[in-house]
Amino acid sequence: NASNWFSTKFGSLPDSCCKTKEAKCGEGVIDKKDIKKAPGNINLKGCYDIVEDYAQQWLTIAGSAALVFMFIQVIAIFLNISLHRRYREHEDYQTQSRKVKQVKDANNPEKTV
């Protein structure tokens, strides 16, 4: 962070404070004593702030993706329950239909082959 170096007695910033990797890019910047007048290629934010912003951005994206995935899973569960009920109703209908046919066949012996 370049702002930490403005209070020192050195005449320049280290090259690690520069956004671009150039030799002696921070030389002579401290003489201005005003952080707002620093050149555009100097990092004025510290690494912690940059990492925190980056993590916040990606955690927001990951959280949104997790919510969408959860919503899809809940819909899939409800669809599965609905299909299972329909299958059981159909199966019960088939069972009842066979029983009714057996009763009819038992009452009408002339139709049996």
Coordinates of C-alpha atoms in Angstrom, one line a residue:
N1 CA 0.0 0.0 0.0
A2 CA 1.5 3.3 -1.1
S3 CA -0.1 5.3 1.6
N4 CA 2.1 3.6 4.3
W5 CA 5.2 4.9 2.5
F6 CA 4.2 8.6 2.5
S7 CA 5.1 9.0 6.2
T8 CA 8.6 7.7 5.7
K9 CA 11.8 9.6 5.0
F10 CA 12.5 7.7 1.8
G11 CA 12.3 9.6 -1.4
S12 CA 10.5 6.9 -3.4
L13 CA 8.0 4.1 -3.2
P14 CA 9.1 0.5 -3.7
D15 CA 8.3 -1.0 -7.1
S16 CA 5.9 -3.4 -5.4
C17 CA 3.5 -0.4 -4.9
C18 CA 3.1 0.0 -8.7
K19 CA 0.3 -1.6 -10.6
T20 CA 2.6 -2.2 -13.6
K21 CA 5.8 -4.0 -13.2
E22 CA 8.4 -1.4 -14.2
A23 CA 11.8 -0.6 -12.7
K24 CA 11.9 2.5 -10.5
C25 CA 8.2 3.3 -11.2
G26 CA 7.7 4.7 -7.7
E27 CA 10.7 7.0 -7.7
G28 CA 10.0 10.6 -6.7
V29 CA 6.4 10.0 -5.8
I30 CA 6.7 10.6 -2.1
D31 CA 7.9 14.2 -2.6
K32 CA 4.3 15.2 -3.3
K33 CA 3.1 14.3 0.2
D34 CA -0.5 14.2 -1.0
I35 CA -1.8 10.7 -1.6
K36 CA -4.6 12.0 -3.9
K37 CA -2.1 13.4 -6.3
A38 CA -0.2 10.1 -6.8
P39 CA 0.1 8.8 -10.3
G40 CA -2.4 6.4 -11.7
N41 CA -0.1 3.4 -11.7
I42 CA 0.4 3.4 -7.9
N43 CA -1.7 1.1 -5.7
L44 CA -3.4 3.3 -3.1
K45 CA -5.4 0.4 -1.6
G46 CA -3.8 -2.2 0.5
C47 CA -3.6 -5.9 -0.3
Y48 CA -6.1 -6.8 2.4
D49 CA -8.8 -4.5 0.9
I50 CA -8.2 -5.9 -2.6
V51 CA -8.4 -9.5 -1.4
E52 CA -11.5 -8.7 0.7
D53 CA -13.2 -7.2 -2.3
Y54 CA -12.3 -10.1 -4.5
A55 CA -13.5 -12.7 -1.9
Q56 CA -16.7 -10.8 -1.4
Q57 CA -17.4 -10.7 -5.1
W58 CA -16.8 -14.5 -5.5
L59 CA -18.7 -15.4 -2.4
T60 CA -21.7 -13.5 -3.6
I61 CA -21.5 -15.4 -6.9
A62 CA -21.0 -18.7 -5.1
G63 CA -23.9 -18.0 -2.7
S64 CA -26.2 -17.1 -5.6
A65 CA -25.3 -20.3 -7.4
A66 CA -25.9 -22.3 -4.3
L67 CA -29.3 -20.8 -3.9
V68 CA -30.2 -21.5 -7.5
F69 CA -29.0 -25.1 -7.1
M70 CA -31.0 -25.5 -3.9
F71 CA -34.1 -24.2 -5.6
I72 CA -33.7 -26.7 -8.4
Q73 CA -33.3 -29.5 -5.9
V74 CA -36.5 -28.5 -4.1
I75 CA -38.4 -28.5 -7.3
A76 CA -37.0 -31.9 -8.2
I77 CA -38.1 -33.3 -4.8
F78 CA -41.7 -32.1 -5.3
L79 CA -41.8 -33.5 -8.9
N80 CA -40.5 -36.8 -7.6
I81 CA -43.2 -36.9 -4.9
S82 CA -45.9 -36.0 -7.4
L83 CA -44.7 -38.7 -9.9
H84 CA -44.5 -41.3 -7.1
R85 CA -48.1 -40.5 -6.0
R86 CA -49.3 -40.9 -9.6
Y87 CA -47.5 -44.2 -10.0
R88 CA -49.0 -45.5 -6.8
E89 CA -52.5 -44.4 -7.9
H90 CA -52.0 -46.1 -11.3
E91 CA -50.7 -49.2 -9.6
D92 CA -53.7 -49.3 -7.2
Y93 CA -56.0 -48.8 -10.2
Q94 CA -54.4 -51.7 -12.0
T95 CA -54.7 -53.9 -9.0
Q96 CA -58.3 -53.0 -8.5
S97 CA -59.0 -53.5 -12.2
R98 CA -57.6 -57.0 -12.0
K99 CA -59.6 -57.8 -8.9
V100 CA -62.8 -56.6 -10.6
K101 CA -62.1 -58.6 -13.7
Q102 CA -61.5 -61.7 -11.6
V103 CA -64.8 -61.2 -9.8
K104 CA -66.6 -60.7 -13.1
D105 CA -64.9 -63.8 -14.6
A106 CA -65.9 -65.8 -11.5
N107 CA -69.6 -64.7 -11.9
N108 CA -69.7 -65.4 -15.6
P109 CA -68.2 -68.9 -16.1
E110 CA -69.5 -69.2 -19.7
K111 CA -67.0 -66.7 -21.0
T112 CA -63.9 -68.5 -19.7
V113 CA -62.0 -70.4 -22.4

